[in-house]
GROMACS .gro file of C-alpha atoms in nm:
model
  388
    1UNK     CA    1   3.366   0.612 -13.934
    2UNK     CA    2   3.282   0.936 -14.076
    3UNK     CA    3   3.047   1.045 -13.835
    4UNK     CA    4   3.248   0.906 -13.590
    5UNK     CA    5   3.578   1.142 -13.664
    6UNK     CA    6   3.385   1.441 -13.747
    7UNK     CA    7   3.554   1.701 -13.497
    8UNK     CA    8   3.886   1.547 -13.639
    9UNK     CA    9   4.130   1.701 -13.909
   10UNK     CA   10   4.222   1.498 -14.183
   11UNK     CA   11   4.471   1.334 -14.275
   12UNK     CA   12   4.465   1.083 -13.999
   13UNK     CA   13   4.396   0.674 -14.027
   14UNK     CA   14   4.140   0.474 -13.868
   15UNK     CA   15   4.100   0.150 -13.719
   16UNK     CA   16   3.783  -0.005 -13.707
   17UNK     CA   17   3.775  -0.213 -13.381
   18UNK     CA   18   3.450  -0.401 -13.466
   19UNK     CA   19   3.593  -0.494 -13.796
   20UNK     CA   20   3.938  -0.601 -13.667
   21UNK     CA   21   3.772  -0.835 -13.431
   22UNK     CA   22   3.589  -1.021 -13.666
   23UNK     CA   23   3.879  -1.003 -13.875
   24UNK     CA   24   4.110  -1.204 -13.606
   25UNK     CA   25   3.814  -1.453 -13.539
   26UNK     CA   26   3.785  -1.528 -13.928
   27UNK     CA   27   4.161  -1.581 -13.984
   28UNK     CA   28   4.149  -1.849 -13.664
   29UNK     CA   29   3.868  -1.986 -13.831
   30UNK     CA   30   4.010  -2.043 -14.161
   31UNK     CA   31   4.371  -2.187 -13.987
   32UNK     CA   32   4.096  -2.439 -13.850
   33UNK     CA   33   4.331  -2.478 -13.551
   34UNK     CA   34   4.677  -2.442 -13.672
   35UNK     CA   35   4.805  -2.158 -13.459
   36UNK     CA   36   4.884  -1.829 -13.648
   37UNK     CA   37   5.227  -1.624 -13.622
   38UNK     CA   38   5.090  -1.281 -13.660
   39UNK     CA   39   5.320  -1.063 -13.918
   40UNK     CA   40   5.413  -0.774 -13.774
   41UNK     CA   41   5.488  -0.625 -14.119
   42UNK     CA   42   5.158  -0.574 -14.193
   43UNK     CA   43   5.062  -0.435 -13.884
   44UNK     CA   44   5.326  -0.205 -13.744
   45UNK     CA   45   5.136  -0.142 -13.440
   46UNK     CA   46   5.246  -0.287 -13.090
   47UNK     CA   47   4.873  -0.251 -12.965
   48UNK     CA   48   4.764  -0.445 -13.218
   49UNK     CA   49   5.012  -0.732 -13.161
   50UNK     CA   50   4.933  -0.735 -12.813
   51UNK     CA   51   4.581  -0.749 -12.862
   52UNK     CA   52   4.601  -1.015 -13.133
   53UNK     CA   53   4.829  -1.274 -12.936
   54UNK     CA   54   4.605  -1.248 -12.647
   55UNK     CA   55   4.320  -1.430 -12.857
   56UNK     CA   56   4.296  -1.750 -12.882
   57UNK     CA   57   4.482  -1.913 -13.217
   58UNK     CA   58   4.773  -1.695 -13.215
   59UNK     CA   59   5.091  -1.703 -13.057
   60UNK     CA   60   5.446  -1.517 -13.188
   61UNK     CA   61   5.569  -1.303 -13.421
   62UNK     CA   62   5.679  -1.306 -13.756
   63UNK     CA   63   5.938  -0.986 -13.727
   64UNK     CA   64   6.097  -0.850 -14.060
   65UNK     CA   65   6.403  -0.737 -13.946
   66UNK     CA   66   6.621  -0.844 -13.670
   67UNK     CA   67   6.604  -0.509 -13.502
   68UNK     CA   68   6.270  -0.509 -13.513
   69UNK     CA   69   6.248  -0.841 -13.328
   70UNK     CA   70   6.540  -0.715 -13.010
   71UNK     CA   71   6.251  -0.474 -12.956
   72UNK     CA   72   5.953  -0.641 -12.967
   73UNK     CA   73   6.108  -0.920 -12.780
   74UNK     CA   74   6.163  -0.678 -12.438
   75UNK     CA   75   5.724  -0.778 -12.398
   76UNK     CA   76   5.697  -1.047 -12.637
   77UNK     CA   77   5.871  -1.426 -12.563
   78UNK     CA   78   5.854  -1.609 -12.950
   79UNK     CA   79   5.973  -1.382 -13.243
   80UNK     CA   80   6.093  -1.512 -13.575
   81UNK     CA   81   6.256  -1.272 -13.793
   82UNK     CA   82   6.122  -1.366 -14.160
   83UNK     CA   83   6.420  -1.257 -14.346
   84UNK     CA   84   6.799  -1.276 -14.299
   85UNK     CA   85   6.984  -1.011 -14.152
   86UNK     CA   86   7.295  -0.876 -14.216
   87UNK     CA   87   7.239  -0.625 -13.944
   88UNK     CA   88   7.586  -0.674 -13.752
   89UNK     CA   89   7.477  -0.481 -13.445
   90UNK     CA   90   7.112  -0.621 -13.411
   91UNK     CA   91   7.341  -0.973 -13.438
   92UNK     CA   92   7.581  -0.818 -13.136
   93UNK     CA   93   7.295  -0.746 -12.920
   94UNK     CA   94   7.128  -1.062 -12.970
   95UNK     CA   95   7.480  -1.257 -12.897
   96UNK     CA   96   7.517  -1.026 -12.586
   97UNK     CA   97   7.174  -1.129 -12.423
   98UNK     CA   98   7.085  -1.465 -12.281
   99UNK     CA   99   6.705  -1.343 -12.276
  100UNK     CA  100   6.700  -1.178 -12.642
  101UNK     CA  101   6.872  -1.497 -12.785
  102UNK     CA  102   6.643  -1.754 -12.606
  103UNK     CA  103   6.315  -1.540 -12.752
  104UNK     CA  104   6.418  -1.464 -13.105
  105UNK     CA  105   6.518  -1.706 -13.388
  106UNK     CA  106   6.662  -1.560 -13.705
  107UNK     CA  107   6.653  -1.693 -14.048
  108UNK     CA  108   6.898  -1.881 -14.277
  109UNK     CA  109   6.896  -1.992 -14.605
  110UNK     CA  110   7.277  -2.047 -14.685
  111UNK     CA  111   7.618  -2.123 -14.460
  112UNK     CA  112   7.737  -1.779 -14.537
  113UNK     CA  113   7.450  -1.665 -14.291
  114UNK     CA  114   7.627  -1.848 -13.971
  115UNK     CA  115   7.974  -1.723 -14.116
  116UNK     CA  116   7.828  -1.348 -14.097
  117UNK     CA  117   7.708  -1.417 -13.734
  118UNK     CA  118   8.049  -1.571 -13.655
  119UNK     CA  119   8.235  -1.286 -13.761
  120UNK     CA  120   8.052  -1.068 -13.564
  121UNK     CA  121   8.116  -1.242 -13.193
  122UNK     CA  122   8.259  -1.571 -13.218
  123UNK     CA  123   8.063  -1.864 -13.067
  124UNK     CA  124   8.324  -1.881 -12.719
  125UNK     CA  125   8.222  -1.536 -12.669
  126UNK     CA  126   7.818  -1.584 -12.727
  127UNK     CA  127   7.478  -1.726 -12.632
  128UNK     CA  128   7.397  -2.024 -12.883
  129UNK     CA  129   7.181  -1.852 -13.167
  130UNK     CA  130   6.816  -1.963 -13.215
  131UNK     CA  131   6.815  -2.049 -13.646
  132UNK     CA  132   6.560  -2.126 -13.856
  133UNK     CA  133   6.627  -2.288 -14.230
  134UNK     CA  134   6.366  -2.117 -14.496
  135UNK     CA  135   6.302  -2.314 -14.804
  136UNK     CA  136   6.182  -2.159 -15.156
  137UNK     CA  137   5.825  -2.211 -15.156
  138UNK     CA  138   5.779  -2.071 -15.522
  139UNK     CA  139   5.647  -2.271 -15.808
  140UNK     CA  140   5.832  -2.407 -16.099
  141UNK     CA  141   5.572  -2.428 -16.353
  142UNK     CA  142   5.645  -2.626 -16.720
  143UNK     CA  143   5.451  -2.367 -16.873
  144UNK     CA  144   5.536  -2.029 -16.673
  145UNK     CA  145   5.880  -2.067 -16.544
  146UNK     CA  146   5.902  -1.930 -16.164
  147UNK     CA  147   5.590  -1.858 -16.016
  148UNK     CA  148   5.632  -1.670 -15.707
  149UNK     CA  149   5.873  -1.470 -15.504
  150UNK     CA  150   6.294  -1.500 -15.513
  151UNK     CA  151   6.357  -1.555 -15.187
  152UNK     CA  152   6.561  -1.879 -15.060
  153UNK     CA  153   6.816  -2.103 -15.277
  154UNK     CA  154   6.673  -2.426 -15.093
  155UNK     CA  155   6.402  -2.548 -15.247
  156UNK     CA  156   6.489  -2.931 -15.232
  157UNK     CA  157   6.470  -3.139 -14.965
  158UNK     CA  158   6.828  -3.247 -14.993
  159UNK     CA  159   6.956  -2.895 -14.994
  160UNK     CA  160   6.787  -2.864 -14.687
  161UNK     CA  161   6.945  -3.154 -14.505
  162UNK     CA  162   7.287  -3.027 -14.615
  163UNK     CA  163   7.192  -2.662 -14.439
  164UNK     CA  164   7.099  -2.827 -14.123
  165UNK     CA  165   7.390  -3.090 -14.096
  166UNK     CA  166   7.613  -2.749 -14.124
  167UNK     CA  167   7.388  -2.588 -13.863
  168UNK     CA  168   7.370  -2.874 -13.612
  169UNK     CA  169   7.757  -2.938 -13.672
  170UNK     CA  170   7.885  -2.581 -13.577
  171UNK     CA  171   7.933  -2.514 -13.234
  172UNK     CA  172   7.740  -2.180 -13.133
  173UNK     CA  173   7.409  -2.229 -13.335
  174UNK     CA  174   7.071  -2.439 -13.234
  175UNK     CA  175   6.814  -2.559 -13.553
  176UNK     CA  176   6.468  -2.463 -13.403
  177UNK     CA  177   6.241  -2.418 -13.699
  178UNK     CA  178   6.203  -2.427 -14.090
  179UNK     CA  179   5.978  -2.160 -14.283
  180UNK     CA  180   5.853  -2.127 -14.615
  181UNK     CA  181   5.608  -1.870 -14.793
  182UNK     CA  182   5.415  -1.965 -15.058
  183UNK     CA  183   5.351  -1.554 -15.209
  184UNK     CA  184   5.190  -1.725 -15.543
  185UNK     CA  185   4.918  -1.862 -15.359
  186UNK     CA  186   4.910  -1.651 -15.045
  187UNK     CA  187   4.938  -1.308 -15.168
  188UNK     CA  188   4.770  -1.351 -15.554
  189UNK     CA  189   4.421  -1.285 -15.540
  190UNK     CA  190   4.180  -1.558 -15.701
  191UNK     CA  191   3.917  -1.383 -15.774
  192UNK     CA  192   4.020  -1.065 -15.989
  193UNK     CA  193   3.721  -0.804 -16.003
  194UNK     CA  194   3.617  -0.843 -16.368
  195UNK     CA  195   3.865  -1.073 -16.493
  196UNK     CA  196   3.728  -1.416 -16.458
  197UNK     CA  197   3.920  -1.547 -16.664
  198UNK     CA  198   4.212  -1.437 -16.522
  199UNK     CA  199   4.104  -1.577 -16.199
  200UNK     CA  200   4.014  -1.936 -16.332
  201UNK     CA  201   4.366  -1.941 -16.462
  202UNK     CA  202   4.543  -1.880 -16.080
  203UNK     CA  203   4.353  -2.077 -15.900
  204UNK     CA  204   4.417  -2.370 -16.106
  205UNK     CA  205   4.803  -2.237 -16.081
  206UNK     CA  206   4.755  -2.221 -15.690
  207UNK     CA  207   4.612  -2.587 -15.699
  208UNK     CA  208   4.918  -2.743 -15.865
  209UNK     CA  209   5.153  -2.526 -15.669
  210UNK     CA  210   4.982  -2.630 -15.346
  211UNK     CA  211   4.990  -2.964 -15.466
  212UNK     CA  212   5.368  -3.004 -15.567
  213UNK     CA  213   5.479  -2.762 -15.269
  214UNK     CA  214   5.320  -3.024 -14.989
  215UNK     CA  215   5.463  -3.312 -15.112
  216UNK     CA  216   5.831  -3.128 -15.128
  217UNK     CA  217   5.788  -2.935 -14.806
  218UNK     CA  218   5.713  -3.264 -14.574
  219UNK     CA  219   6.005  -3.403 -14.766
  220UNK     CA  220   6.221  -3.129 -14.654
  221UNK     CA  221   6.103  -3.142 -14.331
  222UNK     CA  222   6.200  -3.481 -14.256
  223UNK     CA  223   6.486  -3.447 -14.401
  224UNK     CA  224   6.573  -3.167 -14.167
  225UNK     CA  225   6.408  -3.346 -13.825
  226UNK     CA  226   6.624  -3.658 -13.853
  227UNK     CA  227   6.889  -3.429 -13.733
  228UNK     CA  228   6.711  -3.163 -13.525
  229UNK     CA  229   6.370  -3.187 -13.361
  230UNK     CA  230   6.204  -2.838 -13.502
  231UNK     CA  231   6.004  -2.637 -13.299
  232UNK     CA  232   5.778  -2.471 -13.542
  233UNK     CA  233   5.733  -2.518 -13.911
  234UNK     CA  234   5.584  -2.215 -14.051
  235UNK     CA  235   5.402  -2.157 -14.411
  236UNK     CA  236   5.130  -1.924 -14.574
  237UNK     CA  237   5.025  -1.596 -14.518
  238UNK     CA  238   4.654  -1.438 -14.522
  239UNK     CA  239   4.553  -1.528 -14.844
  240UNK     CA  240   4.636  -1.941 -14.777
  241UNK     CA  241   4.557  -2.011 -14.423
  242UNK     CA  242   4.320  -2.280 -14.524
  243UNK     CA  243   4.550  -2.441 -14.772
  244UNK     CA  244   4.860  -2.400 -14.557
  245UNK     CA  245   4.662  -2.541 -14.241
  246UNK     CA  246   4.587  -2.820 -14.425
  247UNK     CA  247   4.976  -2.914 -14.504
  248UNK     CA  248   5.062  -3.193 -14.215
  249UNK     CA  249   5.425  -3.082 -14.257
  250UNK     CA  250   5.287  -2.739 -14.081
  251UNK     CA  251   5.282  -2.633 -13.706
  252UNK     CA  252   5.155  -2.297 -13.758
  253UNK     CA  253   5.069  -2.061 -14.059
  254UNK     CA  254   5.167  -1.671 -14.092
  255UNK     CA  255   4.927  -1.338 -14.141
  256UNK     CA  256   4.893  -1.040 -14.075
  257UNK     CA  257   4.755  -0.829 -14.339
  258UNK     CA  258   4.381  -0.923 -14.307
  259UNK     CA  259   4.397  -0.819 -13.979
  260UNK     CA  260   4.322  -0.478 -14.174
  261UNK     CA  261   4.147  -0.627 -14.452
  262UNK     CA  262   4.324  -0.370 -14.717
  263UNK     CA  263   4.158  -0.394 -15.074
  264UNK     CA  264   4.394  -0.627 -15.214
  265UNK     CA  265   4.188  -0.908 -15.029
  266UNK     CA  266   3.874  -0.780 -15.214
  267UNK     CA  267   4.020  -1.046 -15.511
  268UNK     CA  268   4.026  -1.364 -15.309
  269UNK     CA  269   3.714  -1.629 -15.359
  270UNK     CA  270   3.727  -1.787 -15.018
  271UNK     CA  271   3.708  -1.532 -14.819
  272UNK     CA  272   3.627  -1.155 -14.711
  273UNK     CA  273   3.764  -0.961 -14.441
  274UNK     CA  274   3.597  -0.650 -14.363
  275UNK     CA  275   3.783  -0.325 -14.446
  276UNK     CA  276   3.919  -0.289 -14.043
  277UNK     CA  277   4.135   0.001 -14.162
  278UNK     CA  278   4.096   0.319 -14.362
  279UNK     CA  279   4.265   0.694 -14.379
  280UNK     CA  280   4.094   1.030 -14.470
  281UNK     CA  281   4.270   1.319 -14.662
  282UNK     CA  282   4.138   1.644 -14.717
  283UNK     CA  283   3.999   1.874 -14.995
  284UNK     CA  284   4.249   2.164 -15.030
  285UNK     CA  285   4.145   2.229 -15.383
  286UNK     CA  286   3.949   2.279 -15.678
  287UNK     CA  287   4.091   2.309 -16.000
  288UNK     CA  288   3.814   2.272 -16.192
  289UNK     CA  289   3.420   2.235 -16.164
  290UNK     CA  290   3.402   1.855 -16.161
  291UNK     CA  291   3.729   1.768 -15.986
  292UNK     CA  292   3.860   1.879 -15.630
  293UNK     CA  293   4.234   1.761 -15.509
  294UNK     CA  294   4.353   1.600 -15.216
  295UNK     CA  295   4.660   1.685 -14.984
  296UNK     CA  296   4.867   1.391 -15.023
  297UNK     CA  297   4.769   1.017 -15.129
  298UNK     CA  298   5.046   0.830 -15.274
  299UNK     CA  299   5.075   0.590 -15.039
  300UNK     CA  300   5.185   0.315 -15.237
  301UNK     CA  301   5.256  -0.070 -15.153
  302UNK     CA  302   5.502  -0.310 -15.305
  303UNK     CA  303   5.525  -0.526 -15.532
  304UNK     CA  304   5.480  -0.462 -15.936
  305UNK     CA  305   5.364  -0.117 -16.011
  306UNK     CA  306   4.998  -0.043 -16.161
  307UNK     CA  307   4.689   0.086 -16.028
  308UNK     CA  308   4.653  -0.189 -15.794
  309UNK     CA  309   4.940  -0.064 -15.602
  310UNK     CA  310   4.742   0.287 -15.558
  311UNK     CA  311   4.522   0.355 -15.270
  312UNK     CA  312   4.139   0.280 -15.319
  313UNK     CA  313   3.927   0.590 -15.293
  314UNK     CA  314   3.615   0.469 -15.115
  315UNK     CA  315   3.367   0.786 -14.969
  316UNK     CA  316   3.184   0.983 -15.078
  317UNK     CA  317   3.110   0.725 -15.328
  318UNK     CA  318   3.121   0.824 -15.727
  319UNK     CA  319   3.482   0.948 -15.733
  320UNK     CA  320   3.784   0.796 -15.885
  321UNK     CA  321   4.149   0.912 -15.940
  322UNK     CA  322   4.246   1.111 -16.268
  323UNK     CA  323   4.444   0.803 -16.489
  324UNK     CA  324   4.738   1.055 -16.604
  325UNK     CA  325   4.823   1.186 -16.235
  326UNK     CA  326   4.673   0.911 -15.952
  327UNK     CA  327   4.732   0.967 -15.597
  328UNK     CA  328   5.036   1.195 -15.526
  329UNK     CA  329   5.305   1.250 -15.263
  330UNK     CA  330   5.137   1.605 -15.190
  331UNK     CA  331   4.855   1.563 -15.410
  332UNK     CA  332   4.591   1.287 -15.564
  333UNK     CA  333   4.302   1.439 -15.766
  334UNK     CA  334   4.001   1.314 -15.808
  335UNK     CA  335   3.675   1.334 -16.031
  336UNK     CA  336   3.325   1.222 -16.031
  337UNK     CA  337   2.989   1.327 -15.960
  338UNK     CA  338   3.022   1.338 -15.597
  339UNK     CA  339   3.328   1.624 -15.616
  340UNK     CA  340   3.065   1.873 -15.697
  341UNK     CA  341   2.957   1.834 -15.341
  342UNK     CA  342   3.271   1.861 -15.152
  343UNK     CA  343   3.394   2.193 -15.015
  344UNK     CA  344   3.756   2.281 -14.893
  345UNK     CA  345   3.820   2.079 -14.554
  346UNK     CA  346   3.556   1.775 -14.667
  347UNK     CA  347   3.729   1.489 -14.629
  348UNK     CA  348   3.768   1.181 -14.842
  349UNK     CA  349   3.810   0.809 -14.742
  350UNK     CA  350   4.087   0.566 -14.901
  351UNK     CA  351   4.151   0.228 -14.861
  352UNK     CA  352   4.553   0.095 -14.890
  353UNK     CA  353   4.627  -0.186 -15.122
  354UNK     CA  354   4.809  -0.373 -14.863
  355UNK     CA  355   4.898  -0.354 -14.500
  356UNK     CA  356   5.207  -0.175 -14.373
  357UNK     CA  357   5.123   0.160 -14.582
  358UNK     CA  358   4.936   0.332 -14.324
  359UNK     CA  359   5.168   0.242 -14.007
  360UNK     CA  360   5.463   0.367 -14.247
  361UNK     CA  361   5.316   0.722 -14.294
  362UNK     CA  362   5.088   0.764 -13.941
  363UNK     CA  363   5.213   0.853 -13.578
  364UNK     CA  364   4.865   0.675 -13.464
  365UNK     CA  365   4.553   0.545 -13.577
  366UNK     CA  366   4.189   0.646 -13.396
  367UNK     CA  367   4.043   0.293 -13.279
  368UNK     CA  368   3.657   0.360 -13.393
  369UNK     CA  369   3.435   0.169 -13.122
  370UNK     CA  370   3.059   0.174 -13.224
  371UNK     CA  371   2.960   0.531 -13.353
  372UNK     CA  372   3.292   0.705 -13.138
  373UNK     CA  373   3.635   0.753 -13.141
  374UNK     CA  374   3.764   0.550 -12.811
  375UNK     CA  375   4.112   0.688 -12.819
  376UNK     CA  376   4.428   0.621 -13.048
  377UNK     CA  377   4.707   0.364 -13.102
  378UNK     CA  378   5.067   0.461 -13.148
  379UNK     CA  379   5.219   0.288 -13.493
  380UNK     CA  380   5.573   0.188 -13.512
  381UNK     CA  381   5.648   0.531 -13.638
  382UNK     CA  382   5.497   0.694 -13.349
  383UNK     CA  383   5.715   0.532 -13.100
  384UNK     CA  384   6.036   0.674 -13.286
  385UNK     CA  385   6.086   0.355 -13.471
  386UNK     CA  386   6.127   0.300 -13.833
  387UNK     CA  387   6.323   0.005 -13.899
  388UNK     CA  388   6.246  -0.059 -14.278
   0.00000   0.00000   0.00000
């Protein structure tokens, strides 16, 4: 990738096209059949979507905000938006559309989400809204308390029922689908480098999570299909497409971040992606002898802070971030034994933790093809949209 971007100036992203491909292949692999709703979250990058569904294994998007979905819906006919919305003119244009509203489903987990959508056009005045019910997929452990993410107030399969009798009972609403995302097993890494300890501990959490969350979820779900037949029932993310796949309660499982293969999946036992995406920054200083700084850097993804949240600095191999600074919003230093070698302009290759980090902060990414750049993909951003 180096070689192949040399008349290029940094900072720019790439995206390895040989790497994505066998990225896509792998995650069909793992779903062993179960179709996959690519998250767009992680992606951010239309081409990329489009690319992805035309494979085989894939079909639909997860969206993460309603607006989002009105817009990738114009090319794209099945998009589920992940996460409620309280968006109340995404919800107008939706209501105003017979086409929008028969390709996008949003989400609900409580009655106070249809009472929002009523009192923005009442259901005389609308197209019947596509809903899906999402039920808490965390872990109650005995010994840990909640393991997992706070997301939905359904977590039994009685609460669910009661959420679709309201749903199926209200005029202006259709029950198409129940979702459920299990972060604790999906999005922890297994495998810490150098902890094994650590890592024998979650994956025996995962198991009993797995374990208690199947038995619930097909609960739940036939609870919920004696009074609607569901389209979809979706689960998992990258890190649980085998585990999630193997749920009978599941039509389809959701990824989209190891479509990239960002170093967070370097902690996972089962499986590897190859590192599909990367960005360069360059040297615009030197401080001192053994350390050179970058322009920017501090492109950092969610979740709990800590180093693991921080970029991965990857080539020239032999140099690591300084503890007390890290990477920077105008400046990450670095030190090692390979900093002696760089001159202002080099450039210096990172790896993000996650997914969405480079779309957020890129108008494109190159698309590396062999030992050549083959041309460049807009991201989100460089269409002129930033919805989150």
């Amino acid at each position: 990738m180096d070689a192949a971007t040399a008349a290029l100036d940094p900072v720019f992203g790439v995206l390895n096209l040989a790497a994505l491909s066998h990225n896509a292949h792998d995650m069909a692999r793992r779903a062993n059949g179960v179709p996959i709703r690519v998250a767009s979250k992680s992606v951010r990058v239309r081409a990329v979507l489009d690319a992805v569904l035309a494979l085989p294994g894939y079909h639909g998007v997860l969206a993460y905000t309603l607006a989002e979905a009105l817009w990738l819906a114009e090319t794209i006919d099945d998009v589920v938006v992940g996460y409620p919305s309280a968006d109340r003119g995404a919800i107008a244009r939706l209501a105003a559309s017979p086409e929008l509203a028969g390709r996008v489903t949003i989400m609900i987990d409580s009655v106070d989400h249809l009472d929002l959508v009523d009192s923005v056009v009442a259901p005389a005045a609308r197209e019947p809204i596509r809903v899906a019910i999402e039920l808490d997929s965390s872990f109650r452990s005995r010994l840990l308390g909640h393991v997992g993410v706070w997301r939905s107030p359904v977590h039994r399969a009685e609460q669910a029922r009661a959420l679709a009798e309201a749903v199926v009972g209200r005029r202006g609403f259709r029950l198409v689908g129940m979702m459920g995302y299990e972060a604790q097993i999906a999005g922890l890494g297994n495998a810490p480098q150098g902890s094994p300890v650590r890592g024998a501990l979650v994956r025996a959490i995962q198991r009993s999570s797995m374990a208690e969350l199947r038995e619930r979820r097909a609960a739940a779900v036939a609870a919920v299909s004696e009074l609607a037949p569901l389209e979809f029932v979706n689960g998992g993310g990258t890190g649980s497409l085998e585990a999630t796949g193997a749920d009978g309660s599941v039509t389809e499982v959701a990824a989209g971040s190891g479509l990239f293969g960002p170093h967070l999946f370097d902690n996972y036992a089962h499986f590897t992606p190859a590192p599909a995406a990367a960005f360069a920054l360059p040297v615009v200083r030197r401080p001192a002898p053994d350390r050179v700084t970058l322009l920017g850097g501090g492109w950092i993804a969610s979740g709990p802070p800590g180093a693991d949240r921080q970029p991965r600095v990857v080539w020239p191999e032999g140099l690591r971030m300084v503890p007390r600074e890290m990477a920077g919003e105008v400046q990450t230093p670095v030190v090692g034994k390979a900093a002696a070698g760089l001159r202002l302009g080099d450039r210096v290759w990172l790896r993000h933790t996650k997914a969405g980090e480079l779309s957020e902060h890129l108008d494109e990414l190159h698309v590396i093809d062999g030992d050549a750049v083959a041309g460049a993909v807009a991201t989100y951003r460089g269409e002129g949209k930033v919805f989150l």
